[in-house]
Short mmCIF file of C-alpha atoms in Angstrom, two decimals:
data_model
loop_
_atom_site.label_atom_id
_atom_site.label_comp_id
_atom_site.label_asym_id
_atom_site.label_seq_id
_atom_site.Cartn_x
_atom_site.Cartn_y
_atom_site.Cartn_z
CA UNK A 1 0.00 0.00 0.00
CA UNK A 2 1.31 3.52 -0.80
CA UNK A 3 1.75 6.46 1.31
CA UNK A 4 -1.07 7.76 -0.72
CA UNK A 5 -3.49 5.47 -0.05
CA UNK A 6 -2.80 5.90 3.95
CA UNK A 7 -3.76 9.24 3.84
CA UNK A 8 -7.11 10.91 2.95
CA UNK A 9 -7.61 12.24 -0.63
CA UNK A 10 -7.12 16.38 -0.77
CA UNK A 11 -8.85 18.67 -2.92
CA UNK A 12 -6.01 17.83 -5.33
CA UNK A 13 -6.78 14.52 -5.82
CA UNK A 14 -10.04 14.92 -6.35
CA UNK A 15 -9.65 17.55 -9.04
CA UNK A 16 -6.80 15.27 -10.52
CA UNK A 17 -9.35 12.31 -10.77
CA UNK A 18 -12.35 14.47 -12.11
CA UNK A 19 -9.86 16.45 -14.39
CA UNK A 20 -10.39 19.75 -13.22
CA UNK A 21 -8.87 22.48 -11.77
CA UNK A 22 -8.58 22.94 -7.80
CA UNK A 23 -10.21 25.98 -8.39
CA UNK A 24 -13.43 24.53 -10.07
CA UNK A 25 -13.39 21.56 -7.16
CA UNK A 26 -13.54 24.82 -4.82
CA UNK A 27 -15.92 26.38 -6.80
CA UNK A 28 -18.47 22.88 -6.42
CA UNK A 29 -17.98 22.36 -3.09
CA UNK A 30 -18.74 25.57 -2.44
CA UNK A 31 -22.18 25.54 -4.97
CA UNK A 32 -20.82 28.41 -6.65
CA UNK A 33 -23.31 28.75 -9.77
CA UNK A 34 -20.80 29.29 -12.06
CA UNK A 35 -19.61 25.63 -12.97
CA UNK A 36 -20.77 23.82 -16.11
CA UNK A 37 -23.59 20.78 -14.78
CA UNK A 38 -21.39 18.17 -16.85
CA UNK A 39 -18.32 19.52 -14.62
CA UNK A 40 -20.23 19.25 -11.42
CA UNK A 41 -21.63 16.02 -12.12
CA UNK A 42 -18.12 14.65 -12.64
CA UNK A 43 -16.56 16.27 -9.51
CA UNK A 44 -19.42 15.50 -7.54
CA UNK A 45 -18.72 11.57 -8.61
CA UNK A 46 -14.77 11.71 -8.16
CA UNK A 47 -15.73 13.07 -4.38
CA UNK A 48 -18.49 9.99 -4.14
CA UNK A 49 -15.64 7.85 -5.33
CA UNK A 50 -12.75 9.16 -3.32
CA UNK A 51 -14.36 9.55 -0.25
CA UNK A 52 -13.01 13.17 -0.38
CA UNK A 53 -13.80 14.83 3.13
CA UNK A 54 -13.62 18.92 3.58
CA UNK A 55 -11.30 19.40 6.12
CA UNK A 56 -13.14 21.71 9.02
CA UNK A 57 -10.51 23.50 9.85
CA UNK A 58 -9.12 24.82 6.50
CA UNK A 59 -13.11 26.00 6.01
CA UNK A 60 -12.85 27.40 8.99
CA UNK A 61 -9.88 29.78 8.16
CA UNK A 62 -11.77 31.06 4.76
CA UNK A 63 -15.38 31.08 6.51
CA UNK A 64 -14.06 32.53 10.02
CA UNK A 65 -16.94 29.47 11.03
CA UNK A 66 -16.18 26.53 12.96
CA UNK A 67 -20.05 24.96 13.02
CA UNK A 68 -18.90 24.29 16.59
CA UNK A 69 -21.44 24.97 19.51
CA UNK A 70 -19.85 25.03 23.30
CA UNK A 71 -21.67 23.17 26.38
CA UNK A 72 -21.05 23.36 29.60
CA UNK A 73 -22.65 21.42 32.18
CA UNK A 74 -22.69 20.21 35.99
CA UNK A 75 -25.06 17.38 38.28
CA UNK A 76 -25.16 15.61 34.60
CA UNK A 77 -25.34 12.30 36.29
CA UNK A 78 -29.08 13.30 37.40
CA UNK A 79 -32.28 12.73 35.23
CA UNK A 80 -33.05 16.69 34.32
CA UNK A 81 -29.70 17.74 33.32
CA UNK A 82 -28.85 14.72 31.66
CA UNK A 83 -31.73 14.92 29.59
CA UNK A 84 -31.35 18.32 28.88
CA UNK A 85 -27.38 17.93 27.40
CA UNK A 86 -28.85 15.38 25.31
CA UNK A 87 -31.37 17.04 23.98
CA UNK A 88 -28.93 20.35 23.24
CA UNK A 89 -26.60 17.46 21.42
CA UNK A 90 -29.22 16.11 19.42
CA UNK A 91 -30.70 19.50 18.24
CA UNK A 92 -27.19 20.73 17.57
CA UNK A 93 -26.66 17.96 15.40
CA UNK A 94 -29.82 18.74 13.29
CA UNK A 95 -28.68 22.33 12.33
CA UNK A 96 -24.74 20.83 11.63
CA UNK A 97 -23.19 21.81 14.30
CA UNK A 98 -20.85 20.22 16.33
CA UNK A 99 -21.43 20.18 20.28
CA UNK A 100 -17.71 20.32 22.72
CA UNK A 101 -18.62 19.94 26.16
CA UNK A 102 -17.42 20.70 29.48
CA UNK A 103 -18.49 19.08 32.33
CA UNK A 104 -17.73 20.59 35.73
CA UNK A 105 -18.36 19.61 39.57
CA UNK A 106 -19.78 22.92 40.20
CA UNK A 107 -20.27 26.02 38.28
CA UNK A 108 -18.39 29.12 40.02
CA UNK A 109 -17.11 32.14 38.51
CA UNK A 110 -13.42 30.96 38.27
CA UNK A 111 -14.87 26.88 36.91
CA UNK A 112 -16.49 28.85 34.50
CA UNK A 113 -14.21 31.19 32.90
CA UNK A 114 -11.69 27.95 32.55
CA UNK A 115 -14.80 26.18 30.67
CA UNK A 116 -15.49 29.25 27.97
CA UNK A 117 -11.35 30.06 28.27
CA UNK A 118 -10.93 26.02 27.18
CA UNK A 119 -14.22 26.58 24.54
CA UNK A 120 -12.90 29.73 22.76
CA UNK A 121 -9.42 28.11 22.36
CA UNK A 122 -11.63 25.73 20.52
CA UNK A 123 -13.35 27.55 18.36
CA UNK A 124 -16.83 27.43 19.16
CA UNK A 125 -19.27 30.51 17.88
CA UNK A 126 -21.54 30.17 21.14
CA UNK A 127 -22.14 28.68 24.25
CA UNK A 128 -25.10 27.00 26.19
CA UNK A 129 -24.63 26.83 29.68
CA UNK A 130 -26.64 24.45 32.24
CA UNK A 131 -26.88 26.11 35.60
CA UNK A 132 -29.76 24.64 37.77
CA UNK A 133 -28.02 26.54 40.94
CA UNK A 134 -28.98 29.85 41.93
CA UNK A 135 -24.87 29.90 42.83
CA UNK A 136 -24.41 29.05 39.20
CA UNK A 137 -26.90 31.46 37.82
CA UNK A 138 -24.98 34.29 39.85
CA UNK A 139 -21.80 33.13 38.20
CA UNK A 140 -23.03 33.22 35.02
CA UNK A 141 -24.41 36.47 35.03
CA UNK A 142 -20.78 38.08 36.06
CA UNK A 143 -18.73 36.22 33.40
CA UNK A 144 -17.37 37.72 30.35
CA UNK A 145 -17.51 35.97 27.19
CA UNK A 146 -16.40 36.41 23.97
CA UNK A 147 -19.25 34.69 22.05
CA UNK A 148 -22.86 34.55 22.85
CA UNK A 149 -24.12 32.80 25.91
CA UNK A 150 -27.30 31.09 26.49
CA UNK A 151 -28.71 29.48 29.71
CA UNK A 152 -30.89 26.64 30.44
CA UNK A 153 -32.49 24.93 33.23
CA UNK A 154 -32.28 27.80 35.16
CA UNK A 155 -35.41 28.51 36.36
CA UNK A 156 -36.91 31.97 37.05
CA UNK A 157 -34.06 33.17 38.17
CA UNK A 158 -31.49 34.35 34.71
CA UNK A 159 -31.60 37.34 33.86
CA UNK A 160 -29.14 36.23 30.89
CA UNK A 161 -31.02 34.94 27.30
CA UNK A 162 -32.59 31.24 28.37
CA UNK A 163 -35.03 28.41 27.78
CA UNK A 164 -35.95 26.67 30.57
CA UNK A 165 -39.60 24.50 31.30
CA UNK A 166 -42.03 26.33 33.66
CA UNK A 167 -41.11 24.94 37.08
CA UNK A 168 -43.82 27.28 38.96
CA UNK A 169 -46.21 26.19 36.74
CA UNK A 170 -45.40 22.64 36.38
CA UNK A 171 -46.14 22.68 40.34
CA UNK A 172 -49.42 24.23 40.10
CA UNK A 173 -50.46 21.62 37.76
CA UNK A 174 -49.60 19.19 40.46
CA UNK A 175 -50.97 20.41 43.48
CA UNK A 176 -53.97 21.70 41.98
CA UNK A 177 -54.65 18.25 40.88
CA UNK A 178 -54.66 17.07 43.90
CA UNK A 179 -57.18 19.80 45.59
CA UNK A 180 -59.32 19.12 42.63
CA UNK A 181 -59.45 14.91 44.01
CA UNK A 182 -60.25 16.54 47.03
CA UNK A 183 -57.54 16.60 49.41
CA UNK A 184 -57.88 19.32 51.79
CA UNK A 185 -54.10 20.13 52.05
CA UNK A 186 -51.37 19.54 50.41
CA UNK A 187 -47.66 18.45 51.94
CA UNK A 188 -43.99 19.06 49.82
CA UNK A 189 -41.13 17.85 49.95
CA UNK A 190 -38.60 20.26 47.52
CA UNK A 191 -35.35 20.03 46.51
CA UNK A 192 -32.23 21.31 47.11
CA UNK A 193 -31.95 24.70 48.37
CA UNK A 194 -29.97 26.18 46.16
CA UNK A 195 -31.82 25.03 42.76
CA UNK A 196 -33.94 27.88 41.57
CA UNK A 197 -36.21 24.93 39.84
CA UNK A 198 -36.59 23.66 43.31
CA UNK A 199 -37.47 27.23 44.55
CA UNK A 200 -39.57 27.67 41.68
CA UNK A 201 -41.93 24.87 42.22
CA UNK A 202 -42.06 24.91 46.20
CA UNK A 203 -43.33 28.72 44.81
CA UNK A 204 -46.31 27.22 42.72
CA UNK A 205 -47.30 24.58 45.13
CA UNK A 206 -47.52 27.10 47.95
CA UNK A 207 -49.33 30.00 45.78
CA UNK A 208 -51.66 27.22 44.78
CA UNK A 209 -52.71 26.45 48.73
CA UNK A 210 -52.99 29.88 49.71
CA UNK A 211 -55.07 30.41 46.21
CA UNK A 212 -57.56 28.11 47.66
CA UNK A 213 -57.23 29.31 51.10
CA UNK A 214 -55.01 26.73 52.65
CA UNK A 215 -52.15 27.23 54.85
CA UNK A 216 -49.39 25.63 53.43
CA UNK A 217 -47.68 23.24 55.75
CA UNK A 218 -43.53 23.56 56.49
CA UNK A 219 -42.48 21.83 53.50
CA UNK A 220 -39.63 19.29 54.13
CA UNK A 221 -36.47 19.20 52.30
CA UNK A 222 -34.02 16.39 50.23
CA UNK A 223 -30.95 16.30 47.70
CA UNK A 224 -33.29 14.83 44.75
CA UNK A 225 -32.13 10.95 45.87
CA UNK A 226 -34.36 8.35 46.79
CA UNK A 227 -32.33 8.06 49.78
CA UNK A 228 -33.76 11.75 50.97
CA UNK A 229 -37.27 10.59 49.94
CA UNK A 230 -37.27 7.74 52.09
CA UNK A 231 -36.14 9.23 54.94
CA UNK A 232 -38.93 12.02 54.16
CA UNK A 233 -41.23 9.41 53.54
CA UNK A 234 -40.48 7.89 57.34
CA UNK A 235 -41.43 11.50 58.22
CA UNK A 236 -44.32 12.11 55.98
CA UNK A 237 -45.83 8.57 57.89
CA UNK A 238 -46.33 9.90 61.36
CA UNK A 239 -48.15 12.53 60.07
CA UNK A 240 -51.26 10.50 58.31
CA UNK A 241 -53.74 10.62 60.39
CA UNK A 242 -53.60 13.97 61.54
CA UNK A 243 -54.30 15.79 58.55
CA UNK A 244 -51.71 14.23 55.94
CA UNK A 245 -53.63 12.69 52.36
CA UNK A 246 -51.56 14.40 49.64
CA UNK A 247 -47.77 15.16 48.88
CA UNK A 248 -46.46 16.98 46.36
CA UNK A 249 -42.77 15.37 45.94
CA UNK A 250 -40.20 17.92 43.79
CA UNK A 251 -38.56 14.63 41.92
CA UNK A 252 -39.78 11.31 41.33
CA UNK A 253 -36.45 9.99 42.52
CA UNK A 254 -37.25 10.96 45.72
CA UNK A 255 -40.76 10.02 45.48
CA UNK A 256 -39.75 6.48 44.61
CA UNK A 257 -37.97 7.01 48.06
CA UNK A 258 -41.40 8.30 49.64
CA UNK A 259 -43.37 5.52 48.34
CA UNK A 260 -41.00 2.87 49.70
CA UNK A 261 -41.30 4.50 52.67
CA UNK A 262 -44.82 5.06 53.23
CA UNK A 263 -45.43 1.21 52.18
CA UNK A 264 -43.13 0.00 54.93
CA UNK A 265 -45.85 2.03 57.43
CA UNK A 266 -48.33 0.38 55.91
CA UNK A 267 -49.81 3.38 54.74
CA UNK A 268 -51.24 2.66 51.27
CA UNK A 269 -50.95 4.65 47.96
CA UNK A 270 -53.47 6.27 47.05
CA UNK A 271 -56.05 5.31 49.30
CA UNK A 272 -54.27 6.77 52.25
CA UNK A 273 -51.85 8.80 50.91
CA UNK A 274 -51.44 10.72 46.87
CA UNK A 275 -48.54 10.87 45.52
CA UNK A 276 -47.24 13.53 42.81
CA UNK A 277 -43.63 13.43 41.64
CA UNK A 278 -41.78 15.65 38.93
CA UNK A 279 -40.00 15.08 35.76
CA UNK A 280 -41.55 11.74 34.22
CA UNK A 281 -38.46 9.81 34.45
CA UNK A 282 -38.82 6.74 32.24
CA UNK A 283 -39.57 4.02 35.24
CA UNK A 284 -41.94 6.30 36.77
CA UNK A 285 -45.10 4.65 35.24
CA UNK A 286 -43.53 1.38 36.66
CA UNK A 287 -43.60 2.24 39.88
CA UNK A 288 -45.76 0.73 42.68
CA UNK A 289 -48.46 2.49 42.28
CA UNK A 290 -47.66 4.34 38.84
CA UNK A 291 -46.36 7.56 39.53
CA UNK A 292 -48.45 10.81 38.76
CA UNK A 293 -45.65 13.06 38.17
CA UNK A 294 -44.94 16.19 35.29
CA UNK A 295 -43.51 15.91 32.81
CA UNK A 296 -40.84 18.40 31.29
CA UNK A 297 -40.47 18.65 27.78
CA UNK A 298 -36.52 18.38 27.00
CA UNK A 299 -36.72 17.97 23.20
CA UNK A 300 -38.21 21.19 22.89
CA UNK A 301 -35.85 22.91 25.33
CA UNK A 302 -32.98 21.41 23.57
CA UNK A 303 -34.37 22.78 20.01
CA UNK A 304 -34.95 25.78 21.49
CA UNK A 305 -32.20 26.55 23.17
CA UNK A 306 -30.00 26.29 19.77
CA UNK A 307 -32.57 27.90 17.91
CA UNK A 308 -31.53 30.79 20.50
CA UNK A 309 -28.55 30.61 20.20
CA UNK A 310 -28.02 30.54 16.74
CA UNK A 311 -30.19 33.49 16.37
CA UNK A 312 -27.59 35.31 18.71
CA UNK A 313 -24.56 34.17 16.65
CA UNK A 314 -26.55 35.68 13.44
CA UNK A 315 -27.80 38.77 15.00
CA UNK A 316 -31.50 37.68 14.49
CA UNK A 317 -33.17 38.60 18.04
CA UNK A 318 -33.19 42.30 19.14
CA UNK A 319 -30.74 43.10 21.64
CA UNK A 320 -31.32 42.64 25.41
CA UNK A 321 -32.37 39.66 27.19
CA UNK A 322 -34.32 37.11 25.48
CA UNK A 323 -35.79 33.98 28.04
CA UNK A 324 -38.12 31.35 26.93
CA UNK A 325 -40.52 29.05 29.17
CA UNK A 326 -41.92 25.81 28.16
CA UNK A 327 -44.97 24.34 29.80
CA UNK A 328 -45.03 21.25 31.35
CA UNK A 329 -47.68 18.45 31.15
CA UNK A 330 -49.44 16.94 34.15
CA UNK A 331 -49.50 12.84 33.34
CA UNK A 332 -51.98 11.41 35.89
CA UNK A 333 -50.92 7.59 36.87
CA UNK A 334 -52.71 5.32 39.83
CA UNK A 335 -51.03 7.16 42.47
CA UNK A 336 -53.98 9.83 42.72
CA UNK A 337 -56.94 7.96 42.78
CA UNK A 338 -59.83 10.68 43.28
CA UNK A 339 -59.76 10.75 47.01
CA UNK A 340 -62.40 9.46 48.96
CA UNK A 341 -62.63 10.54 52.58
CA UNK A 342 -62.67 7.74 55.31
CA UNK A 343 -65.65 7.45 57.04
CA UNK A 344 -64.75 8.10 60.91
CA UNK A 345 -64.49 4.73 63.07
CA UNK A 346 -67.84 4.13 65.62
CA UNK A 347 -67.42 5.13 68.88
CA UNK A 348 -67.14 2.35 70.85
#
């Protein structure tokens, strides 16, 4: 085998095999209209033939355009963000871009410039960043960058261009189902303090109660792991009985942890206790009961967030911030039977 049939064919070859010029190979590849159809036909088959590649980064240097998109993400080894990078991937990969990513343990100012420092030495025309923390939001908003930047997963809380799925909302849909079966009150267990999608939906579930004039209870508190459900869940038990019929649970995770938990007391779901989770993770409906849970839309927040951010690489959207919300979609499973108060025991 000869050293030229180790390496890939050039532009040269090509034109050498088609009988051309480099120029008029340039000229096809490039659709330039000027180029007789006979002579494009027979480049275009001596490319077919050759398995002639365009080599990125020579375009690059004429086009000043890498068709390279930057991501840089954190906590992708839970459901949301991990659904959300693939998503971005995916849609990047139907417009023809490329997607380099940079995953970090947390997002701070100084992990951050490093990431788009590492991303611009590679080219990329724009960034998407995922930032669930509020810490992370904060550190977004102070970094300078020398290409667009777009945010997702969020929450309410970017000021910065974004796309993110309507936490507050996504817990109204939940606890308002569950006043509508007819539970009186409505407990919560959120998620981590610091995730503004965490504050955003203990928000909805509480403006929801005090809509309907209930006092929302003290809501408890986990790390979105079943672990912290279950141990909520242990919790959540002593209370039913006293008032407790409903729970809103910020993940279902951690409601797979509440439900474990909550069978052990021999409490039973839904006749004694609804259930709600968040996010419609794929086992959900195979829980025990089926989980009721929302569900968050990531296909559309990945096509949406590169739709944004190729609009801000062209110039298309008006200058100033630009932040998109997607609405979630309440998926009713058998752990929210319509509830049907207990008759009270005899006296005797």
């Amino acid at each position: 085998m000869t050293h030229s049939q180790l390496r890939p064919p050039t532009m040269a070859d090509v034109a050498r095999q088609a009988g051309v010029s480099h120029q008029t190979v340039s000229r096809v590849l490039g659709d330039h209209p000027n180029v007789k159809d006979e002579t494009r036909v027979r480049v275009q088959r001596a490319i077919e033939e050759m398995g002639y590649r365009r080599n990125s980064s020579a375009r690059a240097l004429v086009t000043r355009r890498t068709q390279t998109l930057g991501v840089v993400a954190s906590n992708t080894t839970l459901y949301g963000p991990a659904s959300t990078l693939f998503a971005l991937e995916e849609a990047a990969r139907a417009e023809g871009y490329l997607v380099s990513t940079v995953s970090l343990r947390e997002l701070t100012v100084e992990t951050l410039s490093e990431a788009v420092d590492r991303l611009s030495d590679g080219g990329v025309e724009g960034v998407i960043a995922l930032a669930p923390q509020r810490s992370a939001v904060s550190a977004l908003a102070e970094l300078r960058h020398p290409f667009p930047v777009v945010a997702v997963g969020t929450g309410s809380g970017s000021e910065i261009p974004s796309v993110n799925v309507d936490q507050e909302l996504g817990a109204r849909l939940a606890t308002g189902h569950l006043l509508a079966a007819g539970h009186r009150r409505v407990w919560h267990l959120a998620g981590p303090e610091d995730w503004q999608e965490a504050a955003d939906r203990t928000v909805g579930w509480r403006a929801t109660l005090e809509e309907a004039g209930v006092e929302p209870p003290q809501p408890l508190r986990g790390d979105w792991s079943p672990l912290s459900g279950y141990r909520a869940g242990q919790e959540l038990a002593g209370w039913v009985g006293r008032g407790l019929t409903a729970v809103f649970v910020a993940n279902d995770q951690m409601a797979l942890g509440v439900l474990r938990a909550l069978r052990e007391a021999g409490v039973r779901t839904p006749q004694d206790v609804a259930v709600v989770g968040f996010d419609d993770i794929p086992e959900s409906e195979f829980f025990a009961p089926p989980l009721t849970t929302v569900r968050q839309d990531f296909t559309t927040v990945g096509r949406r967030g590169i739709a944004l951010l190729l609009d801000l690489i062209e110039g298309r959207t008006p200058a100033g911030p630009s932040r998109i919300a997607i609405e979630p979609q309440l998926v009713v499973r058998a752990s929210t039977f319509p509830y049907l108060p207990q008759p009270a025991s005899p006296p005797g």
